[in-house]
Amino acid sequence: MEAPPPYNLCNPNKKSAIINRSYALLHSIAITSLIFYRLSSFFHSTPSLPLLLAFTSELILSVLWLLSQAFLWRPFTCQTFPERLLQDKNDDELPAIDVFICTADPEKEPPLEVMNTVLSAMAMDYPAEKLSVYVSDDGGCGLTLYAMKEAWEFSRYWVPFCTRFGIKTRCPKLYFSRFDDEFLGQGYEAEKEKIKVQEAESNGKMLEEFNTKNHPAHVEVMQDESHNANGTNQVKMPRLVYVSREKNPSYHHHFKAGALNVLFRVSNMISNSPYILVLDCDMRCNDPTSAKQAMCFHIDPKINSNLAFVQFPQKFHNLSKMDIYDGQLRSTFLVKWPGMDGLQGPMLSGSGFYMKRKALYRDIVQEDTDFTQLKQYLGPSNELVKSLKSAKYNTDVTSRLLEETRFLASCKYEEGTQWGKQVGFLYMSLLEDYFTGFNLHCEGWKSIFYNPSSPAFLGTATTKLNDTLLQGSRWNCGALQVTFSRFSPLIYGLKSRMSLLQRMCYVYLSLQPFYFFPIWCLATIPQLCLLHGIPLYPKVSNSWFMVFSYIFIMSQLKHLEEVLSTGDPIRTWWNEQRIWMMKASISYTIGMLNAVLKLLGLKEANFVPTNKVADDEQITFYQNGLFNFQASTVVLTPLITLVTLNMICLAAGATRTIVDGSFNAMFGQIFLSFYVLMVQYPLIDGMIFRKDKGRVPTSVTLLSLAISASFLCFGSLIIKS
Ligand SMILES: O=c1ccn([C@@H]2O[C@H](COP(=O)(O)OP(=O)(O)O[C@H]3O[C@H](CO)[C@@H](O)[C@H](O)[C@H]3O)[C@@H](O)[C@H]2O)c(=O)[nH]1
Ligand SMILES: [Mn+2]
């Protein structure tokens, strides 16, 4: 008998694999030669400090390069066929889904935007009775609760409207910006107005007086008895639940992971759906069919037994054409994650994934685990433990049930339990997604990356240099918390079922912040030596020079090939090098400092939510591809210092080589300095030529000049001694 057609297909990209592997092979020969050249030169004469620093940088770059090849070894592309799934299964047979949406700060994450995300999720193309949306409000803000009630009101029109007319755009804000619909459009405007009035009536207090650190637990299931009682509204509606967990300064709240675990428990009592979709408050559902697409993997009997989650890429609605800050995270979502699809699957990426509930219980909840043991792991609620065994959907939410959910959302509940350690989203790192996903993969769970042509979700990308770099610092600090712990991918679970390549991917991310070392060394030491006429690279006429040139040119070409193969313009290649240098010198460095301070117990790690609102000025800069240098001094000064230093050294060093005729020996360093300045040209522009508000403040330029001068003086003393 012929096998039924599959719901999904995942195929290797043979062409990419051939290109990647040939490149990797030749490049590793070149790198080995470079290391051989350096080591053999050390035998002839004792290396100087600058030479040792340059060599250490080269070694770190080589190790990271080698690890990064794991992402490129077996690239895959997956497809889904939801129509086949729907032929086989009717609505009753589709599994239920709980959608978790987190918000924390009503100023950075305006309640109206959260409302739009919630409505887009409620209106997904999925049987309404199988969909429950849970909103976690870590701010405990009255205005957010109010906006959720309004979202519920409006959803009663919005959801049936979308279903009846097969509307593609299910985020109301976006829909009404494109299309007119008198009745509904007015309804939406009225909701917007109500939220504004509500805020105004409290004289702004609702936004100012919320207290993220101290508030009681609040759980509210949105329902409208009057409507159901008189039977006017027969349309089935997804459920909407507002949860604001208790916050108390004497308990650590574990940021987003803590919020997600509360939703996990509360939803267990109410809908207990076998699958969970996690969204950040700015990640709207763009393609309403994403749930069915995800189910094409989750229901497939061939792969579902150990499939933990289906990850969609994070995509953004506010990217400009230039995308100067690499907001699209191209290399992550278009190269690395598809690369991991050929291994055990992509890393968990915070938002836009469909997770199997059972996977988050890990191996603790088994058929034969007894009641008392489960309570030791999961806490004192009998009801919660009972709900594990019965996969039932609670249609009425009694006041007793609500009481229990408030208990589950209290600070004390997790005391002495395994939440965040072995169950649910894990707490040890600020990068809860990466760490949770790593643990799942260690236990043998798989994941799938699915990147449909129409984006499943659209979020808000950072459009300010400062926000981008600080967000990156938090991510890297989170990765390093894992690296510096017993869970470091280098050593943890070596006996687990994770393949070598998959592990290399995790190790790469865990060591990636170490790029900070080569970037700082190679942007300062060869330049200082250029000033003093000390060569660090072979002469142009020396055949070893070829090895260095080969490595540089080939990595540039490979990057270019990769950019073009993901359908991006050449400009992206250049942009990415710039923002990478900035991230490596700022985000990796700050992330490293924070992680080390945390390790020494000198600083608390903190998850400051990223700003999702931008003023017109900020948007204009961003849209025009102009860097906005209105950034904190800590972020900006190091960048400007590096550029100033390179300018001074290039000018003085080049003059010197002309005078003493040492161009042949110094070419490598002249080129390096020149390359840094070319890539970072917008910094020079912002420092010298720009007159607008986004220019580099003169105070920062002066401070940077002073730092560069001191570095050159001290550096010269050390070099000459
Ligand atoms: O104490 C907190 C802090 C944050 N959040 C929520 O977490 C989400 C992500 O925060 P955001 O400020 O947008 O951080 P990003 O760095 O943009 O988030 C990326 O990186 C995070 C890991 O650090 C992932 O969790 C996210 O999904 C991913 O989009 C937002 O919805 C927040 O409301 C909370 O619920 N509680
Ligand atoms: Mn975000």
mmCIF file of C-alpha atoms in Angstrom, residues 163-435:
data_model
loop_
_atom_site.group_PDB
_atom_site.id
_atom_site.type_symbol
_atom_site.label_atom_id
_atom_site.label_comp_id
_atom_site.label_asym_id
_atom_site.label_seq_id
_atom_site.Cartn_x
_atom_site.Cartn_y
_atom_site.Cartn_z
ATOM 1 C CA THR A 163 -13.143 33.845 10.674
ATOM 2 C CA ARG A 164 -16.157 34.656 8.568
ATOM 3 C CA PHE A 165 -14.273 36.648 5.949
ATOM 4 C CA GLY A 166 -11.010 34.724 6.081
ATOM 5 C CA ILE A 167 -9.086 37.889 6.924
ATOM 6 C CA LYS A 168 -5.334 37.449 6.483
ATOM 7 C CA THR A 169 -4.158 40.324 8.689
ATOM 8 C CA ARG A 170 -5.390 39.495 12.164
ATOM 9 C CA CYS A 171 -3.702 42.255 14.082
ATOM 10 C CA PRO A 172 -6.360 45.000 14.250
ATOM 11 C CA LYS A 173 -3.906 47.887 14.225
ATOM 12 C CA LEU A 174 -2.320 46.647 11.028
ATOM 13 C CA TYR A 175 -5.619 45.722 9.447
ATOM 14 C CA PHE A 176 -7.189 49.128 9.978
ATOM 15 C CA SER A 177 -4.073 50.883 8.742
ATOM 16 C CA ARG A 178 -4.542 49.070 5.432
ATOM 17 C CA PHE A 179 -8.260 48.583 5.003
ATOM 18 C CA ASP A 180 -11.410 50.434 5.843
ATOM 19 C CA ASP A 181 -14.266 48.855 7.641
ATOM 20 C CA GLU A 182 -16.635 51.393 8.972
ATOM 21 C CA PHE A 183 -18.264 49.448 11.750
ATOM 22 C CA LEU A 184 -15.277 47.546 13.066
ATOM 23 C CA GLY A 185 -12.848 50.373 12.373
ATOM 24 C CA GLN A 186 -14.906 52.635 14.544
ATOM 25 C CA GLY A 187 -15.085 49.950 17.190
ATOM 26 C CA TYR A 188 -11.312 49.701 17.239
ATOM 27 C CA GLU A 189 -10.873 53.474 17.393
ATOM 28 C CA ALA A 190 -13.339 53.546 20.271
ATOM 29 C CA GLU A 191 -11.287 50.956 22.188
ATOM 30 C CA LYS A 192 -8.155 52.977 21.588
ATOM 31 C CA GLU A 193 -9.898 56.080 22.816
ATOM 32 C CA LYS A 194 -11.182 54.309 25.924
ATOM 33 C CA ILE A 195 -7.693 53.218 26.884
ATOM 34 C CA LYS A 196 -6.418 56.749 26.409
ATOM 35 C CA VAL A 197 -9.290 58.191 28.463
ATOM 36 C CA GLN A 198 -8.753 55.640 31.184
ATOM 37 C CA GLU A 199 -5.118 56.653 31.376
ATOM 38 C CA ALA A 200 -5.936 60.354 31.293
ATOM 39 C CA GLU A 201 -8.611 60.014 33.962
ATOM 40 C CA SER A 202 -6.083 58.628 36.347
ATOM 41 C CA ASN A 203 -3.894 61.653 35.513
ATOM 42 C CA GLY A 204 -1.232 59.352 34.192
ATOM 43 C CA LYS A 205 -1.129 57.582 37.550
ATOM 44 C CA MET A 206 -2.005 54.250 36.042
ATOM 45 C CA LEU A 207 1.249 54.329 34.155
ATOM 46 C CA GLU A 208 3.321 55.874 36.883
ATOM 47 C CA GLU A 209 2.011 54.151 39.942
ATOM 48 C CA PHE A 210 2.252 50.574 38.899
ATOM 49 C CA ASN A 211 4.736 48.718 40.963
ATOM 50 C CA THR A 212 6.754 46.049 39.255
ATOM 51 C CA LYS A 213 8.389 44.958 42.474
ATOM 52 C CA ASN A 214 5.531 44.633 44.915
ATOM 53 C CA HIS A 215 1.979 43.615 44.135
ATOM 54 C CA PRO A 216 -0.403 40.775 44.981
ATOM 55 C CA ALA A 217 -1.328 37.971 42.600
ATOM 56 C CA HIS A 218 -4.242 38.697 40.341
ATOM 57 C CA VAL A 219 -5.882 36.197 37.996
ATOM 58 C CA GLU A 220 -8.882 37.102 35.951
ATOM 59 C CA VAL A 221 -10.676 34.994 33.372
ATOM 60 C CA MET A 222 -12.415 37.237 30.893
ATOM 61 C CA GLN A 223 -15.991 36.203 30.445
ATOM 62 C CA ASP A 224 -19.261 37.834 29.850
ATOM 63 C CA GLU A 225 -22.072 35.990 31.557
ATOM 64 C CA SER A 226 -24.839 38.234 30.284
ATOM 65 C CA HIS A 227 -23.904 37.423 26.743
ATOM 66 C CA ASN A 228 -23.768 33.710 27.164
ATOM 67 C CA ALA A 229 -26.814 33.606 29.399
ATOM 68 C CA ASN A 230 -29.249 35.093 26.937
ATOM 69 C CA GLY A 231 -27.621 33.166 24.153
ATOM 70 C CA THR A 232 -27.191 36.120 21.810
ATOM 71 C CA ASN A 233 -23.649 35.210 21.074
ATOM 72 C CA GLN A 234 -23.408 31.671 19.854
ATOM 73 C CA VAL A 235 -19.975 32.076 18.299
ATOM 74 C CA LYS A 236 -17.320 30.094 20.078
ATOM 75 C CA MET A 237 -14.594 32.267 21.470
ATOM 76 C CA PRO A 238 -11.053 31.513 22.575
ATOM 77 C CA ARG A 239 -10.485 32.006 26.259
ATOM 78 C CA LEU A 240 -8.573 35.023 27.554
ATOM 79 C CA VAL A 241 -6.944 34.995 30.983
ATOM 80 C CA TYR A 242 -5.059 37.837 32.634
ATOM 81 C CA VAL A 243 -2.415 36.834 35.163
ATOM 82 C CA SER A 244 -0.292 39.131 37.217
ATOM 83 C CA ARG A 245 1.817 37.046 39.543
ATOM 84 C CA GLU A 246 2.605 38.185 43.039
ATOM 85 C CA LYS A 247 5.780 40.216 43.358
ATOM 86 C CA ASN A 248 7.535 40.778 46.617
ATOM 87 C CA PRO A 249 11.042 42.258 47.017
ATOM 88 C CA SER A 250 12.065 39.443 49.344
ATOM 89 C CA TYR A 251 11.612 36.829 46.610
ATOM 90 C CA HIS A 252 13.551 36.617 43.357
ATOM 91 C CA HIS A 253 11.062 36.707 40.501
ATOM 92 C CA HIS A 254 13.360 35.271 37.813
ATOM 93 C CA PHE A 255 12.193 37.657 35.116
ATOM 94 C CA LYS A 256 10.515 36.218 32.056
ATOM 95 C CA ALA A 257 11.165 32.569 32.930
ATOM 96 C CA GLY A 258 9.456 33.112 36.280
ATOM 97 C CA ALA A 259 6.471 34.713 34.546
ATOM 98 C CA LEU A 260 6.229 31.857 32.054
ATOM 99 C CA ASN A 261 6.281 29.247 34.800
ATOM 100 C CA VAL A 262 3.386 30.951 36.560
ATOM 101 C CA LEU A 263 1.415 30.886 33.313
ATOM 102 C CA PHE A 264 2.419 27.269 32.895
ATOM 103 C CA ARG A 265 0.900 26.335 36.256
ATOM 104 C CA VAL A 266 -2.164 28.523 35.993
ATOM 105 C CA SER A 267 -2.960 27.237 32.512
ATOM 106 C CA ASN A 268 -2.490 23.696 33.756
ATOM 107 C CA MET A 269 -5.476 24.243 36.024
ATOM 108 C CA ILE A 270 -7.670 25.933 33.450
ATOM 109 C CA SER A 271 -7.121 24.585 29.961
ATOM 110 C CA ASN A 272 -4.158 22.233 30.313
ATOM 111 C CA SER A 273 -3.503 22.203 26.569
ATOM 112 C CA PRO A 274 -0.844 19.794 25.332
ATOM 113 C CA TYR A 275 0.896 22.553 23.341
ATOM 114 C CA ILE A 276 2.036 26.028 24.272
ATOM 115 C CA LEU A 277 2.819 28.963 22.012
ATOM 116 C CA VAL A 278 5.047 31.561 23.661
ATOM 117 C CA LEU A 279 5.027 35.152 22.416
ATOM 118 C CA ASP A 280 6.646 38.363 23.591
ATOM 119 C CA CYS A 281 4.137 41.151 23.980
ATOM 120 C CA ASP A 282 5.295 42.761 20.726
ATOM 121 C CA MET A 283 5.209 39.568 18.626
ATOM 122 C CA ARG A 284 1.942 39.650 16.763
ATOM 123 C CA CYS A 285 0.611 36.688 14.848
ATOM 124 C CA ASN A 286 1.045 37.661 11.252
ATOM 125 C CA ASP A 287 0.108 34.466 9.474
ATOM 126 C CA PRO A 288 -2.976 33.053 11.205
ATOM 127 C CA THR A 289 -2.183 29.533 10.037
ATOM 128 C CA SER A 290 1.058 29.169 12.018
ATOM 129 C CA ALA A 291 -0.602 26.873 14.594
ATOM 130 C CA LYS A 292 -1.658 24.438 11.891
ATOM 131 C CA GLN A 293 1.794 24.617 10.321
ATOM 132 C CA ALA A 294 3.359 23.772 13.668
ATOM 133 C CA MET A 295 0.930 20.897 14.108
ATOM 134 C CA CYS A 296 2.163 19.447 10.802
ATOM 135 C CA PHE A 297 5.269 18.545 12.812
ATOM 136 C CA HIS A 298 3.796 17.988 16.245
ATOM 137 C CA ILE A 299 1.142 15.528 15.088
ATOM 138 C CA ASP A 300 3.353 13.664 12.665
ATOM 139 C CA PRO A 301 3.663 10.198 14.218
ATOM 140 C CA LYS A 302 7.066 9.703 12.603
ATOM 141 C CA ILE A 303 8.714 12.500 14.544
ATOM 142 C CA ASN A 304 6.438 13.560 17.371
ATOM 143 C CA SER A 305 7.566 11.232 20.118
ATOM 144 C CA ASN A 306 10.671 13.232 20.982
ATOM 145 C CA LEU A 307 9.847 16.558 19.350
ATOM 146 C CA ALA A 308 9.874 19.249 22.054
ATOM 147 C CA PHE A 309 9.267 22.432 20.083
ATOM 148 C CA VAL A 310 8.832 23.978 16.663
ATOM 149 C CA GLN A 311 10.643 27.286 16.460
ATOM 150 C CA PHE A 312 9.635 29.971 13.975
ATOM 151 C CA PRO A 313 12.121 32.756 13.197
ATOM 152 C CA GLN A 314 11.658 36.093 14.890
ATOM 153 C CA LYS A 315 10.773 38.570 12.190
ATOM 154 C CA PHE A 316 10.039 42.249 12.556
ATOM 155 C CA HIS A 317 7.530 44.682 11.127
ATOM 156 C CA ASN A 318 9.586 47.830 11.574
ATOM 157 C CA LEU A 319 12.846 47.036 9.791
ATOM 158 C CA SER A 320 14.145 49.653 7.405
ATOM 159 C CA LYS A 321 15.623 48.763 4.055
ATOM 160 C CA MET A 322 19.144 49.483 5.242
ATOM 161 C CA ASP A 323 18.686 47.593 8.553
ATOM 162 C CA ILE A 324 21.877 49.199 9.902
ATOM 163 C CA TYR A 325 21.593 47.461 13.278
ATOM 164 C CA ASP A 326 21.020 44.001 11.763
ATOM 165 C CA GLY A 327 17.670 43.958 13.511
ATOM 166 C CA GLN A 328 16.677 40.954 11.439
ATOM 167 C CA LEU A 329 19.445 38.856 13.070
ATOM 168 C CA ARG A 330 20.038 37.411 9.635
ATOM 169 C CA SER A 331 22.826 35.061 10.436
ATOM 170 C CA THR A 332 20.920 33.539 13.371
ATOM 171 C CA PHE A 333 17.573 33.002 11.731
ATOM 172 C CA LEU A 334 18.577 32.442 8.112
ATOM 173 C CA VAL A 335 21.823 30.538 8.479
ATOM 174 C CA LYS A 336 22.488 29.129 11.933
ATOM 175 C CA TRP A 337 19.051 27.809 12.846
ATOM 176 C CA PRO A 338 18.424 26.169 9.430
ATOM 177 C CA GLY A 339 21.895 24.699 9.879
ATOM 178 C CA MET A 340 20.842 23.155 13.167
ATOM 179 C CA ASP A 341 17.757 21.642 11.530
ATOM 180 C CA GLY A 342 20.109 19.097 9.999
ATOM 181 C CA LEU A 343 21.300 18.207 13.508
ATOM 182 C CA GLN A 344 19.076 17.942 16.581
ATOM 183 C CA GLY A 345 17.196 21.138 15.855
ATOM 184 C CA PRO A 346 17.491 24.868 16.531
ATOM 185 C CA MET A 347 17.956 26.535 19.867
ATOM 186 C CA LEU A 348 14.943 27.843 21.688
ATOM 187 C CA SER A 349 14.575 31.521 20.811
ATOM 188 C CA GLY A 350 12.294 33.083 23.403
ATOM 189 C CA SER A 351 9.336 33.869 21.232
ATOM 190 C CA GLY A 352 7.413 32.275 18.379
ATOM 191 C CA PHE A 353 7.694 28.603 19.315
ATOM 192 C CA TYR A 354 5.157 25.843 19.830
ATOM 193 C CA MET A 355 6.281 23.755 22.791
ATOM 194 C CA LYS A 356 4.972 20.418 23.937
ATOM 195 C CA ARG A 357 3.769 20.866 27.518
ATOM 196 C CA LYS A 358 5.062 17.449 28.481
ATOM 197 C CA ALA A 359 8.593 18.416 27.443
ATOM 198 C CA LEU A 360 8.657 21.166 30.058
ATOM 199 C CA TYR A 361 7.810 18.659 32.761
ATOM 200 C CA ARG A 362 10.913 16.855 31.566
ATOM 201 C CA ASP A 363 11.178 13.309 32.785
ATOM 202 C CA ILE A 364 9.721 14.094 36.198
ATOM 203 C CA VAL A 365 6.122 13.397 35.347
ATOM 204 C CA GLN A 366 5.977 9.759 34.355
ATOM 205 C CA GLU A 367 3.074 7.365 34.459
ATOM 206 C CA ASP A 368 4.435 5.766 37.582
ATOM 207 C CA THR A 369 5.611 8.816 39.551
ATOM 208 C CA ASP A 370 3.624 8.828 42.767
ATOM 209 C CA PHE A 371 1.616 11.702 44.170
ATOM 210 C CA THR A 372 3.891 12.686 47.064
ATOM 211 C CA GLN A 373 6.950 12.625 44.871
ATOM 212 C CA LEU A 374 5.244 14.867 42.326
ATOM 213 C CA LYS A 375 4.372 17.308 45.080
ATOM 214 C CA GLN A 376 7.992 17.477 46.104
ATOM 215 C CA TYR A 377 8.898 18.554 42.611
ATOM 216 C CA LEU A 378 5.921 20.669 41.733
ATOM 217 C CA GLY A 379 4.923 22.261 45.016
ATOM 218 C CA PRO A 380 2.104 21.914 47.535
ATOM 219 C CA SER A 381 -0.943 22.271 45.266
ATOM 220 C CA ASN A 382 -2.895 19.009 45.188
ATOM 221 C CA GLU A 383 -5.042 20.411 42.436
ATOM 222 C CA LEU A 384 -2.046 21.052 40.210
ATOM 223 C CA VAL A 385 -0.754 17.525 40.607
ATOM 224 C CA LYS A 386 -4.208 16.129 39.972
ATOM 225 C CA SER A 387 -4.539 18.214 36.823
ATOM 226 C CA LEU A 388 -1.450 16.534 35.403
ATOM 227 C CA LYS A 389 -3.177 13.230 35.280
ATOM 228 C CA SER A 390 -6.404 14.460 33.736
ATOM 229 C CA ALA A 391 -6.002 16.239 30.436
ATOM 230 C CA LYS A 392 -9.368 17.891 30.797
ATOM 231 C CA TYR A 393 -10.392 21.323 29.647
ATOM 232 C CA ASN A 394 -12.194 23.139 32.438
ATOM 233 C CA THR A 395 -15.176 24.876 30.992
ATOM 234 C CA ASP A 396 -16.236 26.666 34.117
ATOM 235 C CA VAL A 397 -13.793 28.475 36.178
ATOM 236 C CA THR A 398 -15.177 28.395 39.686
ATOM 237 C CA SER A 399 -14.097 30.765 42.401
ATOM 238 C CA ARG A 400 -12.333 27.875 44.101
ATOM 239 C CA LEU A 401 -10.329 27.239 40.981
ATOM 240 C CA LEU A 402 -9.428 30.913 40.764
ATOM 241 C CA GLU A 403 -8.338 30.873 44.387
ATOM 242 C CA GLU A 404 -6.037 27.973 43.576
ATOM 243 C CA THR A 405 -4.543 29.780 40.571
ATOM 244 C CA ARG A 406 -3.715 32.772 42.776
ATOM 245 C CA PHE A 407 -1.951 30.406 45.108
ATOM 246 C CA LEU A 408 -0.013 29.031 42.135
ATOM 247 C CA ALA A 409 0.929 32.592 41.159
ATOM 248 C CA SER A 410 2.209 33.522 44.606
ATOM 249 C CA CYS A 411 5.891 34.093 45.404
ATOM 250 C CA LYS A 412 5.994 31.417 48.065
ATOM 251 C CA TYR A 413 4.677 28.701 45.818
ATOM 252 C CA GLU A 414 8.014 27.813 44.254
ATOM 253 C CA GLU A 415 9.940 27.648 47.525
ATOM 254 C CA GLY A 416 11.626 24.288 47.885
ATOM 255 C CA THR A 417 10.268 23.014 44.565
ATOM 256 C CA GLN A 418 12.005 22.137 41.303
ATOM 257 C CA TRP A 419 10.422 24.958 39.285
ATOM 258 C CA GLY A 420 13.097 26.685 37.243
ATOM 259 C CA LYS A 421 15.639 24.030 38.210
ATOM 260 C CA GLN A 422 14.270 20.901 36.644
ATOM 261 C CA VAL A 423 10.734 21.805 35.655
ATOM 262 C CA GLY A 424 9.443 24.508 33.336
ATOM 263 C CA PHE A 425 11.581 27.331 31.980
ATOM 264 C CA LEU A 426 14.924 27.350 33.730
ATOM 265 C CA TYR A 427 16.158 30.195 35.897
ATOM 266 C CA MET A 428 19.902 30.041 36.080
ATOM 267 C CA SER A 429 20.540 32.325 33.117
ATOM 268 C CA LEU A 430 19.152 35.630 31.844
ATOM 269 C CA LEU A 431 18.985 33.827 28.521
ATOM 270 C CA GLU A 432 16.261 31.494 29.750
ATOM 271 C CA ASP A 433 15.393 30.324 26.249
ATOM 272 C CA TYR A 434 18.901 29.211 25.297
ATOM 273 C CA PHE A 435 19.439 27.480 28.634
#
